[in-house]
Coordinates of C-alpha atoms in Angstrom, one line a residue:
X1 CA 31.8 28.9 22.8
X2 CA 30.2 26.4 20.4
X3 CA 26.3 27.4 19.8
X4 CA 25.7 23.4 20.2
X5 CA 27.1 23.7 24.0
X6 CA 24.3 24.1 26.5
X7 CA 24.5 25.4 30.1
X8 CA 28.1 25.6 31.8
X9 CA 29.7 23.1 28.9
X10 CA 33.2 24.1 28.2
X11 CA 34.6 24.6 24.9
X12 CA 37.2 21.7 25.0
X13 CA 36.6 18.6 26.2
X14 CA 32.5 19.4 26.8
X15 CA 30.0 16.9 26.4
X16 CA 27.8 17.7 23.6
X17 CA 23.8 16.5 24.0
X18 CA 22.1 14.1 22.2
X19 CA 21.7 15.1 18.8
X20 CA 18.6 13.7 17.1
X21 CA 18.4 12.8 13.1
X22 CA 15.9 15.2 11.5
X23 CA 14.9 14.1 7.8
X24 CA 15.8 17.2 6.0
X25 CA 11.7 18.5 5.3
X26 CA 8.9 19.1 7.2
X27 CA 7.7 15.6 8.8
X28 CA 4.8 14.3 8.1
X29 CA 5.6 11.1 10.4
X30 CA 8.7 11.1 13.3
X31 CA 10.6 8.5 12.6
X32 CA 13.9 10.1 14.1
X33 CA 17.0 8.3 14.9
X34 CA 19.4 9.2 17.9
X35 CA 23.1 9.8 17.0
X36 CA 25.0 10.3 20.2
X37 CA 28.0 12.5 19.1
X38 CA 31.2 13.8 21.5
X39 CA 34.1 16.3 20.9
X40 CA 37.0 15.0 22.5
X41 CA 39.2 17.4 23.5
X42 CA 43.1 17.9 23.0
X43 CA 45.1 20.4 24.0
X44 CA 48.1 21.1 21.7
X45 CA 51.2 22.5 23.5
X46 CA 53.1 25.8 21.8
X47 CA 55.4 24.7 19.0
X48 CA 58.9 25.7 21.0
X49 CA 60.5 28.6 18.5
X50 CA 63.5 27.3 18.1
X51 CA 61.6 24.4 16.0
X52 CA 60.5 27.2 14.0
X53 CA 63.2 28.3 11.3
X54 CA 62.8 30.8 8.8
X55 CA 62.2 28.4 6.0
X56 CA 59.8 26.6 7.7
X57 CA 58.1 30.4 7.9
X58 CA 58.5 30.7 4.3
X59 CA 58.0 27.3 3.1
X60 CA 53.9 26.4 2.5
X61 CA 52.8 23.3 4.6
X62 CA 50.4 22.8 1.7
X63 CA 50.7 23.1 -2.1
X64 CA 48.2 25.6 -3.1
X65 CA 45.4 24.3 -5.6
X66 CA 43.9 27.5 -6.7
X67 CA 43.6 31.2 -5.2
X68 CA 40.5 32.7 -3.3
X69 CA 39.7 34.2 -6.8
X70 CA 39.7 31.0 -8.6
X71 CA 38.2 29.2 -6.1
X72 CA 35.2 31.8 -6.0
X73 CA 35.1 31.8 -9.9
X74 CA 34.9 27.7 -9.7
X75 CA 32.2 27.6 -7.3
X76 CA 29.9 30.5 -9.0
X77 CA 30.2 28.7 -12.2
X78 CA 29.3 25.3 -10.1
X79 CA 26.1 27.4 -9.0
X80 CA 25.4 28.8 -11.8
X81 CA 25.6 25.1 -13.7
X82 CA 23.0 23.4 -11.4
X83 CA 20.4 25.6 -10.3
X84 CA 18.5 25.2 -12.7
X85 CA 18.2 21.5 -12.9
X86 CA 17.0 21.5 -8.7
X87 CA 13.3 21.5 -8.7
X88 CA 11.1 22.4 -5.8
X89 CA 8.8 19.5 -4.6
X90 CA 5.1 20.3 -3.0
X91 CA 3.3 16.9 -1.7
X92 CA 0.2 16.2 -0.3
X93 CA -0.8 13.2 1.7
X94 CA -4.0 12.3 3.4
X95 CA -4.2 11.6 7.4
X96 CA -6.7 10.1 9.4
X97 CA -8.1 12.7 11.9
X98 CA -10.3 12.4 14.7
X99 CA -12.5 14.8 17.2
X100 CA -14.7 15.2 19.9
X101 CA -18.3 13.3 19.6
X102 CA -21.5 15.3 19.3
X103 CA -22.0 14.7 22.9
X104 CA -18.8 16.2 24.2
X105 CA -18.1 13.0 26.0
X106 CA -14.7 13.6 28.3
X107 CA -11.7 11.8 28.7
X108 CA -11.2 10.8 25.0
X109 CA -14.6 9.5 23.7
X110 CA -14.1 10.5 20.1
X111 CA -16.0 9.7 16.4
X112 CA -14.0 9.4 13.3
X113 CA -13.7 12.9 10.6
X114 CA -12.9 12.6 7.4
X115 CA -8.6 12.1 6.8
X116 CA -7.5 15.8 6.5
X117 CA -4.7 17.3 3.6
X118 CA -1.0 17.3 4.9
X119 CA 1.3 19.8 2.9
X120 CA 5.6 18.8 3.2
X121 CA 8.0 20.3 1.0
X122 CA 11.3 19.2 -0.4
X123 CA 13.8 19.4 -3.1
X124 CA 14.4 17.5 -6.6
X125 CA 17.3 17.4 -8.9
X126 CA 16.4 16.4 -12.6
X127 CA 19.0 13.9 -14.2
X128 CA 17.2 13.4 -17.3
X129 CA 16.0 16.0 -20.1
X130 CA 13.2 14.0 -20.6
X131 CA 11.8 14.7 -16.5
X132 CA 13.2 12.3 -14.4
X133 CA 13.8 13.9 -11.2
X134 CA 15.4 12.0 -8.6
X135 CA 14.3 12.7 -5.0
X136 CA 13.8 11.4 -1.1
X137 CA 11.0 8.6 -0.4
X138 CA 10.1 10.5 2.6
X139 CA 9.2 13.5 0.6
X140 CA 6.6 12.1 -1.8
X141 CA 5.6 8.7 0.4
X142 CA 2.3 8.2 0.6
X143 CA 1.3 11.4 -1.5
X144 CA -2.0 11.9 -3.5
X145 CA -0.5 14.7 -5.1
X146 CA 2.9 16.0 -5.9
X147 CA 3.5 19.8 -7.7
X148 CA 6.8 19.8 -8.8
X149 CA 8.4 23.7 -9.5
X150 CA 11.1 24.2 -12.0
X151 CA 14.2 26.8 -10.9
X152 CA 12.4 29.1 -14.1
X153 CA 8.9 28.8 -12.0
X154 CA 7.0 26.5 -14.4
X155 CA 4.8 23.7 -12.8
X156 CA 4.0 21.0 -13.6
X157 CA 2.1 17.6 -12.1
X158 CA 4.3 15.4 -10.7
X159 CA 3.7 11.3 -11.0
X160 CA 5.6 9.0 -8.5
X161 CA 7.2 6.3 -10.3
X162 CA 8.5 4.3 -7.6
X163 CA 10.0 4.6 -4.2
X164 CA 13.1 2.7 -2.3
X165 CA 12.1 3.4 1.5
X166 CA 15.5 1.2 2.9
X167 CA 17.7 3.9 0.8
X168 CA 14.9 6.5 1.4
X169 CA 15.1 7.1 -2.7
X170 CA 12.2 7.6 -5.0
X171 CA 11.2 8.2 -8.6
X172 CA 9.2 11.6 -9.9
X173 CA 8.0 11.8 -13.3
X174 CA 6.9 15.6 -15.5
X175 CA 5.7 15.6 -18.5
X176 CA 8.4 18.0 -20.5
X177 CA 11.3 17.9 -22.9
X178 CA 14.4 19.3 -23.1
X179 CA 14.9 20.0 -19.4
X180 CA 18.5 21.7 -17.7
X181 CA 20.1 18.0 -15.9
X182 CA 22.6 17.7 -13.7
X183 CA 25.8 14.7 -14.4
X184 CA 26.4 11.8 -12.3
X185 CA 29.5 12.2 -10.1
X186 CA 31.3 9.0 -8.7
X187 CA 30.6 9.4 -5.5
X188 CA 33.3 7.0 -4.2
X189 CA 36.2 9.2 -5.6
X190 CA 34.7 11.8 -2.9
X191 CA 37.6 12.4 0.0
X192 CA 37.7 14.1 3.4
X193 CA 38.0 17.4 3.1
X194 CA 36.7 17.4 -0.8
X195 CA 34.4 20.9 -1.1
X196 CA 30.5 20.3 -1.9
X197 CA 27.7 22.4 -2.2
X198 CA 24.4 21.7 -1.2
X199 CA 21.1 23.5 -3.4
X200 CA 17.9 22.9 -2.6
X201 CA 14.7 24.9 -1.1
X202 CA 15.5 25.0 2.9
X203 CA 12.6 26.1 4.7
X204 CA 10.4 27.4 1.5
X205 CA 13.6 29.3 0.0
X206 CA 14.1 28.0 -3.4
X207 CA 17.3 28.4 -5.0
X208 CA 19.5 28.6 -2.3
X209 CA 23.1 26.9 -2.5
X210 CA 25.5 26.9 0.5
X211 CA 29.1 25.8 0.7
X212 CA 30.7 23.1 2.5
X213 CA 33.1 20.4 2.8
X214 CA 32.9 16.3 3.1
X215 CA 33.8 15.9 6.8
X216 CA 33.4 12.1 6.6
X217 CA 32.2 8.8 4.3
X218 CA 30.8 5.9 5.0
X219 CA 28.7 7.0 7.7
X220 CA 26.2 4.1 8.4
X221 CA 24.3 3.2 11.5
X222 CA 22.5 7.0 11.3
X223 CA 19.2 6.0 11.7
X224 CA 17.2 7.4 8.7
X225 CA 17.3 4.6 5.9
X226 CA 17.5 0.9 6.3
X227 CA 20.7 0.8 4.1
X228 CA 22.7 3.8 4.7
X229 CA 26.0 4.7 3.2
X230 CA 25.9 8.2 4.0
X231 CA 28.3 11.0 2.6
X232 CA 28.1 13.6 6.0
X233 CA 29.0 17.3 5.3
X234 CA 29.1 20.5 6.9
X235 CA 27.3 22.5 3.7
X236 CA 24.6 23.9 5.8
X237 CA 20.9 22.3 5.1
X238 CA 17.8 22.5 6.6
X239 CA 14.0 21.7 6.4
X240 CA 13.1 21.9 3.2
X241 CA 16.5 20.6 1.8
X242 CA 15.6 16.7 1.1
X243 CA 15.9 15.3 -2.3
X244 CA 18.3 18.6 -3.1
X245 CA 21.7 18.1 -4.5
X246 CA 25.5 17.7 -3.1
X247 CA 27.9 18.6 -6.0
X248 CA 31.4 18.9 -6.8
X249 CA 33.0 21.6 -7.8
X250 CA 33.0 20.2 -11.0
X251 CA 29.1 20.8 -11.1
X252 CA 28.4 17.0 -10.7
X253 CA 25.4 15.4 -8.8
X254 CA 27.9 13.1 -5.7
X255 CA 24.7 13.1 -3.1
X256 CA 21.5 14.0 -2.2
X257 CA 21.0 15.4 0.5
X258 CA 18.5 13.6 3.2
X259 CA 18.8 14.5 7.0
X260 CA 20.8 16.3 9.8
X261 CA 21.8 15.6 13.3
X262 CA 20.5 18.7 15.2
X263 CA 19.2 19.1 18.8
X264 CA 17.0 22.0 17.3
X265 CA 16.2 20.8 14.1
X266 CA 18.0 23.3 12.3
X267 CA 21.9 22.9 10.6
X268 CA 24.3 22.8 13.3
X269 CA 27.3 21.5 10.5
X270 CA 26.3 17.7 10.5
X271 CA 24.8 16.8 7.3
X272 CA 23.8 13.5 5.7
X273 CA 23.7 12.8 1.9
X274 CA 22.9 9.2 0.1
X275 CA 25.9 8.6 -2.1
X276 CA 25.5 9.5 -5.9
X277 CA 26.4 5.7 -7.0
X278 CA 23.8 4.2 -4.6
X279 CA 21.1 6.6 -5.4
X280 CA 21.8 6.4 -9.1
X281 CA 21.4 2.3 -9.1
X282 CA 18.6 2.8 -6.8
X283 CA 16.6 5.0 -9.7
X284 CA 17.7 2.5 -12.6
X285 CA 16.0 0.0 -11.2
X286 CA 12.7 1.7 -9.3
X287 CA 12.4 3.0 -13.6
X288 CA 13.2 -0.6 -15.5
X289 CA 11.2 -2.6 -12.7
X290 CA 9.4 -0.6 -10.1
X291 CA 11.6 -1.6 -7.5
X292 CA 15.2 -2.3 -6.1
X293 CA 16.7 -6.0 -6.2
X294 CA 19.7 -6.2 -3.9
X295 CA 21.9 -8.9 -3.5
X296 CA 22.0 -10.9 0.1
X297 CA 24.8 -12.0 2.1
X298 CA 22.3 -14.8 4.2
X299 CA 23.8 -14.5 7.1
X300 CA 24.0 -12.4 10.3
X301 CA 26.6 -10.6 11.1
X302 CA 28.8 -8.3 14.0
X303 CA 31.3 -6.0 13.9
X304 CA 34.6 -5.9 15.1
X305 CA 35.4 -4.4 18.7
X306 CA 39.0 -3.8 19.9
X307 CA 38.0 -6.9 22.5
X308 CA 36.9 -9.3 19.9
X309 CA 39.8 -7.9 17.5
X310 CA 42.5 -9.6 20.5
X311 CA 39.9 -12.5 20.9
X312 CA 40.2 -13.4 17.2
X313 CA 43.6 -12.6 16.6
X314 CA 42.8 -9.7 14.1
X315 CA 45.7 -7.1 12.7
X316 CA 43.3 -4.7 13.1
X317 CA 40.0 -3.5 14.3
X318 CA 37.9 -3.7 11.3
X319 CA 35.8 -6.6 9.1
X320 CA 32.7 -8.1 9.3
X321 CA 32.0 -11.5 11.8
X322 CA 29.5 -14.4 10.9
X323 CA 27.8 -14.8 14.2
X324 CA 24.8 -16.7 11.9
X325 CA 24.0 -18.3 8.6
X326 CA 20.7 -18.8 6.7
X327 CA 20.2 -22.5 5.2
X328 CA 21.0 -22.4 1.5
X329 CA 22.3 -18.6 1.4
X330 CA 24.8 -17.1 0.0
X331 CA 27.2 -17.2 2.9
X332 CA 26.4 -21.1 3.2
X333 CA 27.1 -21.7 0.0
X334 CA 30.5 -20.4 -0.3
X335 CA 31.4 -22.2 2.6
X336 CA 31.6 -19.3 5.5
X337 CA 31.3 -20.9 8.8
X338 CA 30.2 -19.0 12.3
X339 CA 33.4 -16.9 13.5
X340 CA 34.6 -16.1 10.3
X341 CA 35.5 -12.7 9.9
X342 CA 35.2 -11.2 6.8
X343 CA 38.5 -8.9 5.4
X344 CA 37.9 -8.1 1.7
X345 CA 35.2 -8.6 -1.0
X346 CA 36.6 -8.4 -4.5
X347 CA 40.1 -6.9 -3.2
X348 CA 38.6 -4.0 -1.2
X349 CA 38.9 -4.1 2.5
X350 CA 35.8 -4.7 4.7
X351 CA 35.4 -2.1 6.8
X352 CA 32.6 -3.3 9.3
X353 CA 29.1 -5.3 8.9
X354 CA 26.9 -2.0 7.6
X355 CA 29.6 -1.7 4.5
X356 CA 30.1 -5.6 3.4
X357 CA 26.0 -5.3 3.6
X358 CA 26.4 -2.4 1.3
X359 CA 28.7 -4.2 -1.2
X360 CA 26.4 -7.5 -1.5
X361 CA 23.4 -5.1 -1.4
X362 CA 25.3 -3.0 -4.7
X363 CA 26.2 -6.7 -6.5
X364 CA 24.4 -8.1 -9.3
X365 CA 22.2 -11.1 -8.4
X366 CA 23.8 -14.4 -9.7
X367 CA 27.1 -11.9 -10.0
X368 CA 30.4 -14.2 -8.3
X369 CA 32.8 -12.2 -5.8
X370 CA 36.3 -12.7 -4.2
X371 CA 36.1 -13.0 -0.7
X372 CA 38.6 -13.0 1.7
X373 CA 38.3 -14.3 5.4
X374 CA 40.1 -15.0 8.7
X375 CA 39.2 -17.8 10.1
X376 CA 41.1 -19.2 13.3
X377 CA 43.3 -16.1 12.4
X378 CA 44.3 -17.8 8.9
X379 CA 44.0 -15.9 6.0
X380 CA 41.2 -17.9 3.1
X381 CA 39.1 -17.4 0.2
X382 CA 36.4 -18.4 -1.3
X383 CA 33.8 -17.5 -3.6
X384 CA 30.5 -16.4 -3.5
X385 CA 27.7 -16.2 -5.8
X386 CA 25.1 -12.9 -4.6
X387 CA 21.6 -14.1 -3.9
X388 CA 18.4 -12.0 -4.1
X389 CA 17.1 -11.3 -0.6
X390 CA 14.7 -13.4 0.3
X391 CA 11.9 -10.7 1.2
X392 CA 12.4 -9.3 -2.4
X393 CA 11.8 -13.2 -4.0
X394 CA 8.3 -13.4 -2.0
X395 CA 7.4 -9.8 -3.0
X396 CA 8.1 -10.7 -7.0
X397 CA 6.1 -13.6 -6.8
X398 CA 3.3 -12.3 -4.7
X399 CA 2.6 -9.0 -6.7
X400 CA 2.8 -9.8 -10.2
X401 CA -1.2 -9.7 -9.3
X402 CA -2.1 -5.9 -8.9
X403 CA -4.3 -4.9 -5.8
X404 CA -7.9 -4.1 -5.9
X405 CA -11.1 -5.6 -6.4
X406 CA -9.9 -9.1 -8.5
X407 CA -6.9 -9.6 -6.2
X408 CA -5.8 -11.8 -4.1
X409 CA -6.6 -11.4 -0.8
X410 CA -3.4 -12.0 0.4
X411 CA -1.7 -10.2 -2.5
X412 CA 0.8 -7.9 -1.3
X413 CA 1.7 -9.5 1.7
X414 CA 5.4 -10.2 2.4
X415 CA 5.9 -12.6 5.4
X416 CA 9.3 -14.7 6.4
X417 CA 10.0 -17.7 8.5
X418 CA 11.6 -16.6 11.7
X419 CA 14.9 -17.8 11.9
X420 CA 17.2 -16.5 14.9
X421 CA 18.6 -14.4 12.7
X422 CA 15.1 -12.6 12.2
X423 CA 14.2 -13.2 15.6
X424 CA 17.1 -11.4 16.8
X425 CA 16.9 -8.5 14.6
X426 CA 12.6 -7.7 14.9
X427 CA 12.6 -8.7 18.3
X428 CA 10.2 -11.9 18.4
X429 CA 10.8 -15.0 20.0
X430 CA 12.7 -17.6 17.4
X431 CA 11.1 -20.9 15.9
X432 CA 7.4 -19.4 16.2
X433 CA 6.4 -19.7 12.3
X434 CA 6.0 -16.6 10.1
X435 CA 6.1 -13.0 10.7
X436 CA 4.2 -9.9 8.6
X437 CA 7.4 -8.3 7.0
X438 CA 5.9 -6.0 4.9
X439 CA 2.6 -5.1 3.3
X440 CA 1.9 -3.0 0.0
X441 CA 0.1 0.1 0.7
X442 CA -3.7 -0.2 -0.5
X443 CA -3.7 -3.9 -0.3
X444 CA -7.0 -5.2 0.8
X445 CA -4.6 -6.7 4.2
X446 CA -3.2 -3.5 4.8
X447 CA -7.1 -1.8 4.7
X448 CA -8.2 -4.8 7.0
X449 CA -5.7 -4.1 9.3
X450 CA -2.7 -6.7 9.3
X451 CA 0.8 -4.9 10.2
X452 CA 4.2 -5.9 9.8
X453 CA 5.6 -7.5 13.1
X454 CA 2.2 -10.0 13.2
X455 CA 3.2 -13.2 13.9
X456 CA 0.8 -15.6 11.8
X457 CA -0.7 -18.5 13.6
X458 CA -3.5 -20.0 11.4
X459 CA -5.0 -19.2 7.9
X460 CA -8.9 -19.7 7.4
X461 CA -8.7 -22.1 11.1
X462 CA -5.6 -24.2 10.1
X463 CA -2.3 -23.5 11.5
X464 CA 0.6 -22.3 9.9
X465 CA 3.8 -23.3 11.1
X466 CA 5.9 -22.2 8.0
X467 CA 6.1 -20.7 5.0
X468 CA 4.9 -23.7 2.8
X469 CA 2.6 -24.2 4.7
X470 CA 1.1 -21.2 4.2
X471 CA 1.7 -20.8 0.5
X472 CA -0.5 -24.2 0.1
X473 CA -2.8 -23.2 2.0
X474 CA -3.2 -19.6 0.8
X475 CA -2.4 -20.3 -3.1
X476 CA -6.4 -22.0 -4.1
X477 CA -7.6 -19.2 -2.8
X478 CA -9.8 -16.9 -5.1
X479 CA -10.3 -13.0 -5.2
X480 CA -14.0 -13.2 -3.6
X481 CA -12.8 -15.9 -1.2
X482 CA -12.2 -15.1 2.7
X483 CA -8.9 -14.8 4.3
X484 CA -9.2 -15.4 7.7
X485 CA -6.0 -14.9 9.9
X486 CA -5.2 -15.8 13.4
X487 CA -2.5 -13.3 14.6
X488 CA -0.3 -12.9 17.8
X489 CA 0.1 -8.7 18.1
X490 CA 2.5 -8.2 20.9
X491 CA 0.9 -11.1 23.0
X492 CA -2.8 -10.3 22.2
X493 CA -4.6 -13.0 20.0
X494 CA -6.5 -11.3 17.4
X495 CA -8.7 -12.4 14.1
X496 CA -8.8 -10.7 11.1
X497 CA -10.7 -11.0 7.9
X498 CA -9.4 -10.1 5.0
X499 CA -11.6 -10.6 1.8
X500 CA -13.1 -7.7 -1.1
X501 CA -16.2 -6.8 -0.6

């Protein structure tokens, strides 16, 4: 009987329980997904012998690729090649603690402590001799200090150079020369069935490499990262194992590994790794400009169900359909319309909405791309030119001033006209103005207590219905001045001052 069956469950055919999505260290926050996964179980009848003829006996149903022996020899050699460029990760982050008051008040009457230290551990693979190590944002977010460990047991301090939380990649710097690397892999050659190994420090044990095959690409929709392209394999990793490297035999970096889906929290076979190719363009930028541009499709979109697939008079269940377009995005532009269902970008079919978001996320901005649609069940082109996504333009302009004492009081601050789209997709009701999208840790808004979901209602008493609006009204503002925001927090009114002391 599987060891993931619980209770009376049957080996065929059982109902498996929900499996939650552990990041693949020690947690400093929960932020778990939940991937609802099933067996479904088929009961093959006995091949009938007279089928069975003596060639077929003697005849391999396969080709054979190597022997045990060679295989063996192939993946020591693999081990042997990569160790030593997988580097141990030791972080430390500060948390806000609380306890009882003097008094010994009941019923939760508490005084603030002092933040306390919080120790995670995770994994690193260097991919440049001069101490770039490429690693998970969720092991070194938020960190005051990182000790990184080298496979010989030097250590050195660790600087984080930037971090990617929607691919959950980030940037650690050593000061050393001539380091062991490991290669780039194309991680889109990778196939079903392709062996990997996965090397990393599960659960405090360094060094340790287990052996594994891809059981599926493409997986998306996981939960852990905002864009997720995940490479899922059955190489046992654990705890301990973020930030760690998926190889091929060949000895070349295709993953890094990230999370599981366990109902323990320990590897049960279902593995998730970010693709090489993402996680490589991911670094490139975080190094040249601090952080990562993507490209924007502008619109909203759905995928395709075996209902809608008869409804629009598809071939087949898969593509991506406009249920929404942005004014002036990319998808406008080119001409897309609400219903189309896009087929192919730049040749390669569409398989659903989370991998055409990948592709325009992967293309160059100002970069022009085939695409192919359906629309009314006819087969048309057109082309589009990749746009940066909004957010990102607002964050470019808006922190090329540095937080702290001469900054803008808004500085940092990423907000966003709710359009339907946005409405649909954060939950707030449409047309309302702007919304908090994001907020740069250590910003004098984020220490004053703004938080992304606020909706904005007025800036220093005058109300801001959009975002010109509030960039007139927020741009003569100097670093000493007061920011004073009205904000709707899940219905409740609420002021907040934001200015330097």
């Amino acid at each position: 009987m599987s060891s993931a069956c619980a209770g009376s469950c049957r080996v065929l055919g059982c109902g498996l329980p929900f499996l939650r999505i552990f990041r693949t260290m020690p947690l400093r926050r929960s932020q778990p997904g939940l991937l609802a996964l099933g067996i479904v179980g088929a009961l093959l009848g006995s091949w009938p012998d007279e089928l069975v003829s003596a060639a077929d006996l003697l005849t391999p149903r396969f080709s054979k690729v190597s022997t045990n022996g060679d295989l063996q020899a192939q993946v020591r050699a693999t081990a042997a090649k990569v160790l030593p460029a997988v580097v141990s990760i030791a972080s430390t982050v500060m948390v806000p603690d609380q306890g009882f008051s003097d008094e010994g008040l009941p019923f939760g009457m508490f005084k603030d402590v002092p933040p306390r230290r919080q120790y995670g551990q995770g994994s690193g693979v260097i991919v440049s001799s001069d101490g770039y190590i490429i690693t998970n944002n969720h092991v070194v977010a938020d960190a005051v200090d990182v000790e990184v460990i080298l496979a010989d047991r030097r250590q050195f301090k660790g600087r984080v150079v930037a971090t990617d939380p929607k691919t959950d990649v980030a940037v650690v710097k050593i000061q050393a020369s001539g380091l062991p690397m490991a290669a780039w892999g194309d991680s889109s050659a990778l196939a079903v069935g392709d062996f990997v190994l996965a090397i990393g420090n599960p659960l405090g044990l360094s060094r340790t490499v287990t052996f594994g095959i891809v059981s599926a690409v493409g997986r998306a929709d996981v939960g852990v990262a905002d864009v997720e392209d995940f490479i899922q394999t059955d190489a046992p990793i654990n705890p301990g194992n973020s930030g760690g490297a998926l190889v091929n035999t060949n000895g070349e970096l295709v993953g890094i590994n990230t999370a599981i889906a366990s109902p323990t929290g320990g590897s049960v076979g279902v593995g998730f790794a970010i693709p090489s190719n993402m996680a490589r363009t991911a670094m490139q930028s975080l190094i040249k400009t601090g952080r990562v541009v993507r490209g924007f499709l502008g619109a909203s979109t759905q995928d395709v169900t075996p209902l809608l697939a008869k409804i629009f008079h598809l071939p087949d269940v898969k593509g991506s359909i406009i249920t929404d377009l942005q004014a002036k995005g990319s998808a406008e532009r080119a001409g897309l319309k609400r219903g189309d269902v896009v087929v192919r970008f730049d040749g390669r079919d569409v398989m659903d909405s989370g991998h055409l978001r990948n592709l325009m996320a992967a293309a160059a901005i100002g970069s022009k791309h085939r695409v192919e649609l359906l629309r009314d069940a006819r087969l048309m082109q057109a082309e589009l030119t990749v746009q940066e996504a909004p957010r990102e333009r607002q964050r470019k302009a808006q922190t090329a001033e540095t937080a702290g004492p001469t900054a803008h009081p808004l500085s940092g601050v990423i907000v966003d006209e709710i359009t339907p789209a946005l409405a649909r997709q954060m939950d707030l009701p449409a047309n309302t103005g702007l919304v908090v999208t994001d907020i740069e840790d250590g910003s004098l808004a984020e220490v004053s207590g703004l938080q992304p979901g606020d909706l904005l209602l007025e800036l220093n008493r005058q109300p801001i219905p959009n975002f010109s609006t509030f960039q007139r009204l927020a741009e003569p503002l100097r670093s000493t001045d007061l920011a004073l925001l009205l904000i709707n927090r899940q219905g409740s009114l609420l002021y907040i001052p934001i200015q330097s002391e």
